[in-house]
Short mmCIF file of C-alpha atoms in Angstrom, two decimals:
data_model
loop_
_atom_site.label_atom_id
_atom_site.label_comp_id
_atom_site.label_asym_id
_atom_site.label_seq_id
_atom_site.Cartn_x
_atom_site.Cartn_y
_atom_site.Cartn_z
CA MET A 35 16.48 -33.36 -7.80
CA THR A 36 20.14 -34.33 -8.07
CA THR A 37 20.99 -37.36 -5.96
CA GLY A 38 23.19 -36.26 -3.12
CA ALA A 39 22.04 -32.63 -3.05
CA LEU A 40 22.89 -31.01 0.26
CA VAL A 41 19.67 -29.04 0.60
CA ALA A 42 16.27 -30.56 -0.07
CA ASP A 43 12.67 -29.84 0.80
CA LEU A 44 10.35 -32.56 2.04
CA ALA A 45 6.61 -32.41 1.40
CA VAL A 46 5.34 -33.93 4.64
CA LEU A 47 2.26 -33.67 6.82
CA GLY A 48 0.66 -31.09 4.56
CA THR A 49 3.64 -28.75 4.91
CA ARG A 50 7.32 -28.47 3.98
CA VAL A 51 10.48 -29.05 5.94
CA ARG A 52 13.87 -28.10 4.57
CA VAL A 53 16.77 -30.46 5.24
CA ASP A 54 20.26 -28.98 5.12
CA LEU A 55 22.91 -31.67 4.99
CA THR A 56 25.83 -29.30 4.65
CA GLY A 57 28.76 -30.76 6.57
CA ALA A 58 27.20 -34.19 6.94
CA PRO A 59 29.19 -37.27 5.90
CA GLU A 60 28.70 -38.34 2.31
CA GLU A 61 27.32 -41.71 3.47
CA LEU A 62 24.55 -39.96 5.37
CA VAL A 63 23.69 -37.70 2.43
CA GLU A 64 23.40 -40.69 0.12
CA ARG A 65 21.33 -42.75 2.55
CA PHE A 66 19.04 -39.79 3.23
CA HIS A 67 18.24 -39.44 -0.46
CA VAL A 68 17.54 -43.15 -0.78
CA ALA A 69 15.30 -43.30 2.29
CA TRP A 70 13.38 -40.09 1.57
CA ARG A 71 13.43 -40.12 -2.25
CA HIS A 72 9.63 -40.36 -2.54
CA LEU A 73 9.15 -37.13 -0.56
CA VAL A 74 12.10 -35.00 -1.67
CA GLU A 75 11.38 -31.91 -3.74
CA PRO A 76 13.68 -29.17 -5.01
CA PRO A 77 13.99 -26.31 -2.51
CA THR A 78 11.56 -23.56 -3.37
CA ASP A 79 12.80 -20.02 -3.38
CA THR A 80 11.31 -17.93 -0.61
CA PRO A 81 10.20 -14.50 -1.88
CA ALA A 82 12.07 -11.59 -0.39
CA GLY A 83 10.38 -10.45 2.80
CA ALA A 84 8.35 -13.64 3.10
CA ALA A 85 10.28 -15.09 6.02
CA SER A 86 7.04 -16.25 7.61
CA HIS A 87 6.51 -18.69 4.74
CA ALA A 88 10.03 -20.10 4.72
CA PRO A 89 10.02 -23.78 5.71
CA PRO A 90 11.80 -24.67 8.95
CA VAL A 91 15.30 -25.99 8.44
CA VAL A 92 16.68 -29.09 10.13
CA HIS A 93 20.23 -30.33 10.07
CA ALA A 94 21.89 -33.71 10.38
CA THR A 95 24.55 -34.46 12.94
CA VAL A 96 26.77 -37.48 13.35
CA ARG A 97 28.56 -38.28 16.56
CA THR A 98 32.25 -38.54 15.94
CA ALA A 99 35.22 -39.77 17.93
CA SER A 100 37.76 -37.31 19.32
CA ASP A 101 39.77 -37.65 16.12
CA GLY A 102 36.72 -36.83 13.99
CA SER A 103 36.18 -40.36 12.79
CA TYR A 104 32.79 -42.04 12.80
CA ASP A 105 31.45 -45.48 12.07
CA ASP A 106 28.45 -46.94 10.30
CA ASP A 107 26.35 -47.00 13.45
CA ALA A 108 26.97 -43.31 13.94
CA VAL A 109 25.65 -42.62 10.44
CA ARG A 110 22.59 -44.78 11.12
CA GLN A 111 21.91 -43.00 14.37
CA GLY A 112 22.36 -39.67 12.63
CA LEU A 113 19.65 -40.61 10.15
CA VAL A 114 17.29 -41.72 12.92
CA GLU A 115 17.79 -38.44 14.75
CA LEU A 116 17.31 -36.48 11.53
CA THR A 117 13.97 -38.22 11.05
CA GLN A 118 12.98 -37.20 14.57
CA ARG A 119 13.88 -33.56 13.83
CA ILE A 120 11.90 -33.63 10.59
CA THR A 121 8.90 -35.05 12.43
CA LYS A 122 9.13 -32.43 15.14
CA ALA A 123 9.39 -29.59 12.62
CA ALA A 124 6.38 -30.87 10.67
CA ILE A 125 4.29 -31.30 13.82
CA GLU A 126 5.10 -27.77 14.97
CA GLN A 127 3.76 -26.38 11.71
CA GLN A 128 0.43 -28.16 12.14
CA ALA A 129 -0.01 -27.44 15.84
CA GLY A 130 -3.20 -25.49 16.38
CA ARG A 131 -4.69 -26.72 13.13
CA ALA A 132 -4.73 -30.53 13.11
CA LEU A 133 -5.37 -33.23 15.68
CA LEU A 134 -1.94 -34.82 15.97
CA PHE A 135 -1.65 -38.45 17.04
CA HIS A 136 1.36 -40.61 17.72
CA ALA A 137 -0.04 -43.25 15.42
CA GLY A 138 0.29 -45.24 12.25
CA ALA A 139 -2.22 -45.30 9.42
CA LEU A 140 -3.09 -47.33 6.33
CA ALA A 141 -5.65 -46.27 3.73
CA HIS A 142 -7.76 -47.90 1.04
CA PRO A 143 -6.13 -47.03 -2.29
CA GLU A 144 -9.39 -45.97 -3.95
CA THR A 145 -11.70 -44.65 -1.24
CA GLY A 146 -9.04 -43.29 1.10
CA ALA A 147 -10.73 -44.92 4.12
CA THR A 148 -8.00 -44.88 6.74
CA MET A 149 -7.42 -46.97 9.82
CA VAL A 150 -5.58 -44.99 12.48
CA TYR A 151 -3.78 -47.09 15.09
CA VAL A 152 -2.60 -45.17 18.13
CA ALA A 153 0.15 -46.54 20.35
CA PRO A 154 3.25 -45.49 22.25
CA GLY A 155 6.63 -45.98 20.65
CA GLY A 156 7.95 -49.52 20.38
CA THR A 157 4.56 -51.19 20.56
CA GLY A 158 4.04 -52.24 16.97
CA LYS A 159 2.99 -49.38 14.69
CA THR A 160 5.81 -49.95 12.22
CA THR A 161 5.36 -53.71 12.24
CA LEU A 162 1.64 -53.34 11.68
CA SER A 163 2.28 -50.94 8.80
CA ARG A 164 4.62 -53.42 7.14
CA THR A 165 2.47 -56.46 7.84
CA HIS A 166 -0.76 -55.04 6.45
CA GLY A 167 0.54 -52.47 3.96
CA GLN A 168 0.34 -54.63 0.85
CA GLY A 169 -2.77 -53.73 -1.09
CA LEU A 170 -3.25 -50.58 0.96
CA VAL A 171 -1.63 -47.15 0.95
CA TYR A 172 1.01 -46.41 3.58
CA VAL A 173 0.04 -43.11 5.20
CA THR A 174 2.47 -43.12 8.13
CA ASP A 175 3.97 -45.21 10.90
CA GLU A 176 4.58 -42.27 13.25
CA THR A 177 2.31 -39.21 13.11
CA VAL A 178 -1.30 -38.88 12.01
CA ALA A 179 -2.58 -35.35 11.44
CA VAL A 180 -6.36 -35.03 11.14
CA LEU A 181 -7.97 -31.88 9.86
CA ASP A 182 -11.27 -30.55 11.17
CA GLY A 183 -14.23 -32.83 10.58
CA ASP A 184 -16.72 -30.05 9.91
CA THR A 185 -14.65 -28.23 7.30
CA ASP A 186 -12.27 -30.87 5.97
CA GLY A 187 -14.04 -34.18 6.40
CA ASP A 188 -11.54 -35.68 8.87
CA ALA A 189 -8.90 -35.57 6.15
CA VAL A 190 -5.56 -37.12 7.07
CA LEU A 191 -2.35 -35.33 6.08
CA PRO A 192 0.05 -38.03 4.86
CA TYR A 193 3.46 -38.53 6.39
CA PRO A 194 4.83 -41.67 4.70
CA LYS A 195 8.26 -41.32 6.28
CA PRO A 196 10.94 -43.97 6.06
CA LEU A 197 10.27 -46.82 8.43
CA SER A 198 12.71 -47.36 11.28
CA ILE A 199 13.57 -51.05 11.04
CA ARG A 200 15.35 -52.90 13.80
CA ARG A 201 18.47 -54.72 12.73
CA PRO A 202 19.24 -58.23 13.97
CA PRO A 203 21.47 -58.65 17.04
CA PRO A 204 24.16 -57.72 17.87
CA HIS A 205 23.26 -54.49 16.06
CA THR A 206 21.31 -52.00 18.11
CA HIS A 207 20.83 -49.11 15.71
CA LYS A 208 17.87 -49.03 13.38
CA ASP A 209 17.84 -48.52 9.62
CA GLU A 210 15.72 -45.79 8.02
CA VAL A 211 14.15 -47.62 5.08
CA SER A 212 12.09 -46.11 2.30
CA PRO A 213 8.59 -47.60 2.02
CA LEU A 214 9.40 -48.15 -1.65
CA ASP A 215 12.07 -50.64 -0.59
CA LEU A 216 9.55 -52.53 1.57
CA ASP A 217 6.98 -52.95 -1.22
CA LEU A 218 4.74 -50.36 0.38
CA VAL A 219 2.87 -47.71 -1.58
CA PRO A 220 3.40 -44.32 0.08
CA ALA A 221 0.43 -41.96 0.11
CA ASP A 222 0.62 -39.31 -2.59
CA ASP A 223 -1.80 -36.92 -4.28
CA ALA A 224 -3.66 -39.79 -5.96
CA VAL A 225 -5.44 -40.76 -2.73
CA ARG A 226 -7.17 -38.52 -0.20
CA PRO A 227 -7.10 -40.34 3.14
CA TRP A 228 -9.83 -39.70 5.73
CA VAL A 229 -10.34 -41.25 9.15
CA ALA A 230 -12.62 -44.27 8.94
CA GLY A 231 -11.74 -45.75 12.31
CA VAL A 232 -9.45 -45.27 15.32
CA VAL A 233 -7.98 -48.12 17.35
CA LEU A 234 -5.80 -48.05 20.45
CA LEU A 235 -3.14 -50.74 20.37
CA ALA A 236 -2.24 -52.63 23.51
CA ARG A 237 0.56 -55.10 22.85
CA THR A 238 0.58 -58.24 24.98
CA ASP A 239 3.28 -60.87 25.34
CA GLY A 240 2.75 -64.35 24.00
CA GLY A 241 -0.21 -65.99 22.30
CA THR A 242 -1.66 -65.29 18.90
CA GLY A 243 -5.09 -64.10 19.89
CA LEU A 244 -6.87 -60.84 19.52
CA ARG A 245 -9.31 -59.11 21.83
CA VAL A 246 -11.13 -56.00 20.74
CA GLU A 247 -13.22 -53.99 23.16
CA SER A 248 -15.23 -50.81 22.89
CA VAL A 249 -14.14 -47.98 25.13
CA ASP A 250 -16.25 -45.39 26.90
CA PRO A 251 -15.71 -42.13 24.94
CA LEU A 252 -14.29 -40.28 27.94
CA ASP A 253 -11.98 -43.18 28.82
CA ALA A 254 -10.88 -43.31 25.18
CA ILE A 255 -9.88 -39.65 25.33
CA VAL A 256 -7.88 -40.26 28.51
CA ARG A 257 -6.01 -43.08 26.71
CA LEU A 258 -5.53 -41.07 23.53
CA ALA A 259 -4.39 -37.81 25.12
CA PRO A 260 -0.84 -38.94 26.04
CA GLU A 261 -0.37 -39.98 22.42
CA THR A 262 -1.25 -36.57 21.00
CA SER A 263 0.83 -33.47 20.36
CA SER A 264 -0.17 -29.85 20.96
CA LEU A 265 -3.71 -30.80 21.96
CA ALA A 266 -4.15 -27.67 24.05
CA THR A 267 -3.40 -25.42 21.06
CA LEU A 268 -6.64 -26.42 19.33
CA GLU A 269 -10.08 -24.85 19.70
CA ARG A 270 -12.14 -27.03 22.12
CA PRO A 271 -9.79 -29.97 21.60
CA LEU A 272 -11.65 -32.51 23.73
CA HIS A 273 -14.88 -31.82 21.87
CA ARG A 274 -13.09 -32.12 18.56
CA LEU A 275 -11.56 -35.41 19.61
CA ALA A 276 -14.90 -36.73 20.85
CA ALA A 277 -16.63 -35.69 17.63
CA LEU A 278 -14.02 -37.55 15.57
CA LEU A 279 -14.52 -40.71 17.62
CA GLU A 280 -18.29 -40.43 17.34
CA ARG A 281 -18.17 -40.04 13.56
CA THR A 282 -15.89 -43.05 13.23
CA GLY A 283 -17.80 -45.49 15.42
CA GLY A 284 -15.93 -44.88 18.66
CA ALA A 285 -12.42 -45.91 19.62
CA ARG A 286 -11.67 -49.57 20.14
CA LEU A 287 -8.95 -51.01 22.35
CA VAL A 288 -7.12 -53.83 20.63
CA HIS A 289 -5.17 -56.30 22.74
CA TYR A 290 -2.85 -58.32 20.52
CA SER A 291 0.57 -59.93 20.40
CA GLU A 292 1.06 -60.65 16.68
CA ALA A 293 0.34 -58.04 14.02
CA GLY A 294 -1.03 -60.72 11.70
CA ALA A 295 -4.03 -61.15 14.00
CA LEU A 296 -5.38 -57.75 12.94
CA THR A 297 -6.09 -58.68 9.30
CA ASP A 298 -9.87 -58.74 9.57
CA LEU A 299 -9.95 -55.52 11.59
CA VAL A 300 -7.75 -53.72 9.07
CA HIS A 301 -9.95 -54.85 6.19
CA GLU A 302 -13.12 -53.93 8.04
CA ILE A 303 -12.04 -50.37 8.77
CA THR A 304 -10.36 -49.63 5.44
CA GLY A 305 -13.38 -51.14 3.71
CA ARG A 306 -15.75 -48.55 5.15
CA THR A 307 -17.39 -45.87 3.06
CA ARG A 308 -18.60 -42.46 4.12
CA MET B 76 -10.80 -27.44 56.11
CA SER B 77 -13.11 -24.92 57.85
CA GLU B 78 -15.60 -23.14 55.64
CA VAL B 79 -13.83 -22.48 52.40
CA LEU B 80 -14.72 -21.48 48.92
CA VAL B 81 -14.31 -24.06 46.17
CA ARG B 82 -13.62 -22.81 42.68
CA ALA B 83 -13.00 -24.65 39.44
CA ALA B 84 -9.49 -24.11 38.08
CA PRO B 85 -9.23 -22.69 34.56
CA ALA B 86 -9.30 -25.40 31.95
CA VAL B 87 -8.56 -25.50 28.24
CA ASP B 88 -11.62 -27.66 27.64
CA VAL B 89 -14.13 -29.77 29.56
CA LEU B 90 -16.12 -32.62 28.07
CA GLU B 91 -19.03 -34.07 30.01
CA SER B 92 -21.14 -37.18 29.64
CA ASP B 93 -23.25 -39.48 31.80
CA SER B 94 -20.06 -41.21 32.95
CA GLY B 95 -18.52 -38.01 34.32
CA ALA B 96 -16.14 -35.63 32.58
CA VAL B 97 -12.70 -35.15 31.14
CA VAL B 98 -10.83 -31.91 31.82
CA LEU B 99 -7.84 -30.65 29.84
CA LEU B 100 -5.61 -28.58 32.08
CA ARG B 101 -2.57 -26.65 31.04
CA ASP B 102 0.21 -25.03 33.02
CA ALA B 103 3.33 -23.23 31.84
CA THR B 104 5.12 -26.36 30.72
CA PHE B 105 2.67 -29.06 29.72
CA SER B 106 -0.95 -30.06 29.47
CA ARG B 107 -2.73 -33.09 30.90
CA VAL B 108 -6.10 -34.71 30.90
CA VAL B 109 -7.97 -35.58 34.10
CA ARG B 110 -10.85 -38.04 34.22
CA LEU B 111 -13.65 -37.14 36.61
CA SER B 112 -16.36 -39.33 38.09
CA PRO B 113 -19.92 -38.03 37.97
CA LEU B 114 -19.36 -36.68 41.51
CA GLY B 115 -16.20 -34.84 40.54
CA ALA B 116 -17.79 -33.53 37.36
CA ALA B 117 -20.71 -32.18 39.35
CA VAL B 118 -18.40 -30.36 41.78
CA ARG B 119 -16.45 -28.81 38.94
CA ALA B 120 -19.55 -27.73 37.07
CA PHE B 121 -21.13 -26.27 40.23
CA THR B 122 -18.02 -24.21 40.97
CA SER B 123 -17.16 -23.13 37.43
CA ALA B 124 -18.88 -19.75 37.69
CA GLY B 125 -17.08 -18.72 40.86
CA GLY B 126 -16.14 -19.78 44.39
CA MET B 127 -18.87 -21.70 46.26
CA PRO B 128 -18.86 -22.47 49.98
CA LEU B 129 -18.09 -26.06 50.79
CA SER B 130 -21.46 -26.38 52.49
CA SER B 131 -23.20 -25.29 49.28
CA VAL B 132 -21.22 -27.83 47.30
CA ALA B 133 -22.32 -30.50 49.77
CA ALA B 134 -25.96 -29.45 49.46
CA HIS B 135 -25.71 -29.50 45.67
CA LEU B 136 -24.22 -32.99 45.61
CA THR B 137 -26.96 -34.21 47.93
CA SER B 138 -29.64 -32.79 45.65
CA VAL B 139 -28.13 -34.53 42.64
CA PHE B 140 -26.95 -37.84 44.07
CA GLY B 141 -28.61 -38.17 47.46
CA GLY B 142 -26.72 -38.36 50.74
CA PRO B 143 -23.75 -40.68 51.30
CA SER B 144 -24.49 -44.22 52.42
CA GLU B 145 -22.48 -43.62 55.57
CA GLY B 146 -20.81 -40.71 57.28
CA ASP B 147 -21.92 -37.14 57.04
CA VAL B 148 -22.33 -35.34 53.75
CA LEU B 149 -19.89 -32.53 54.61
CA ALA B 150 -17.04 -34.93 55.36
CA ALA B 151 -17.76 -36.87 52.19
CA THR B 152 -17.81 -33.67 50.16
CA ARG B 153 -14.57 -32.56 51.75
CA ALA B 154 -12.92 -35.81 50.66
CA VAL B 155 -14.11 -35.36 47.07
CA VAL B 156 -12.91 -31.76 46.99
CA GLU B 157 -9.51 -32.66 48.43
CA GLU B 158 -9.04 -35.22 45.68
CA LEU B 159 -9.99 -32.65 43.05
CA VAL B 160 -7.52 -30.19 44.56
CA ARG B 161 -4.77 -32.80 44.30
CA GLU B 162 -5.66 -33.27 40.63
CA GLY B 163 -5.59 -29.52 40.01
CA VAL B 164 -9.23 -29.47 38.95
CA VAL B 165 -10.44 -27.12 41.68
CA VAL B 166 -8.80 -24.71 44.12
CA VAL B 167 -9.93 -23.80 47.61
CA GLU B 168 -9.52 -20.45 49.31
CA PRO B 169 -10.61 -19.03 52.64
CA ALA B 170 -14.20 -17.87 52.73
#
């Protein structure tokens, strides 16, 4: 893959998304290839008549001033929005097949035992991924796709996207940073992640403590549902969700303020065996 | 609410346990999950095969849970059903 190529395929979430950067500023093209370099593959030719197998195409846009000029923040925001479009396109391809959680995940590098941490945006998934990623495999900080437990052993489809890192004030736009540049090991074909445990994160202000509580299975589903995508497109989705939680020891609600407090929990879950 | 028929609304999925039920409902634009108490779960289950008179629902709840600690059973049942209607779990129609 030539650095700076305008069209690239990404192998993400068990599927492919094509990124077309035609017309995008050169700075965005370069930063895209740096941030996504571990997932970029050459575009595959689609056989004639096989439109149904063509990957979805997403484009990058950068907000410009009336004179067509743009600044660095506009490029950064363009990359963030491109990531969102890539995520959306990947999710749409797995709707109806996988349980899709708005969650982060880290896996044991040898066994693939994966801790899935579900939480709304801005509540610590990326920070947790960075804090505890050393020694583990970075599966995702955004979307966890779980295949059927009966047929696929609760396999997780990796989505080790660039992490959106906040910049210090006065900057407001985030940077899309490759996991490779954060000393994280992105999931690849060498590890086969599977769900070993599911936690619901509840961020609290202040303190350094940690409180972990078991959740009634039905209450857990009520908490999880808003952080899923396309749940209603699955066959008996609530039963499938309940079965996953039962196989993995039930969901736990984790109240915490500092990501470092979760060390023992991360090790416990990623240390499990089937 | 004079005598009416109570009927469970179509659901994508329903999961029941001793602590009640969770119902996944979907309309044209989005889906949502509703948590039901054991009372609400019993009403939904009793009315899932077709419309049931409110009085029959009341009798069923009494057989399962016993009568209410105060007030009459029909009024108590009516209150439960009205809450389920607001949640979109059941619909009521004239008998």
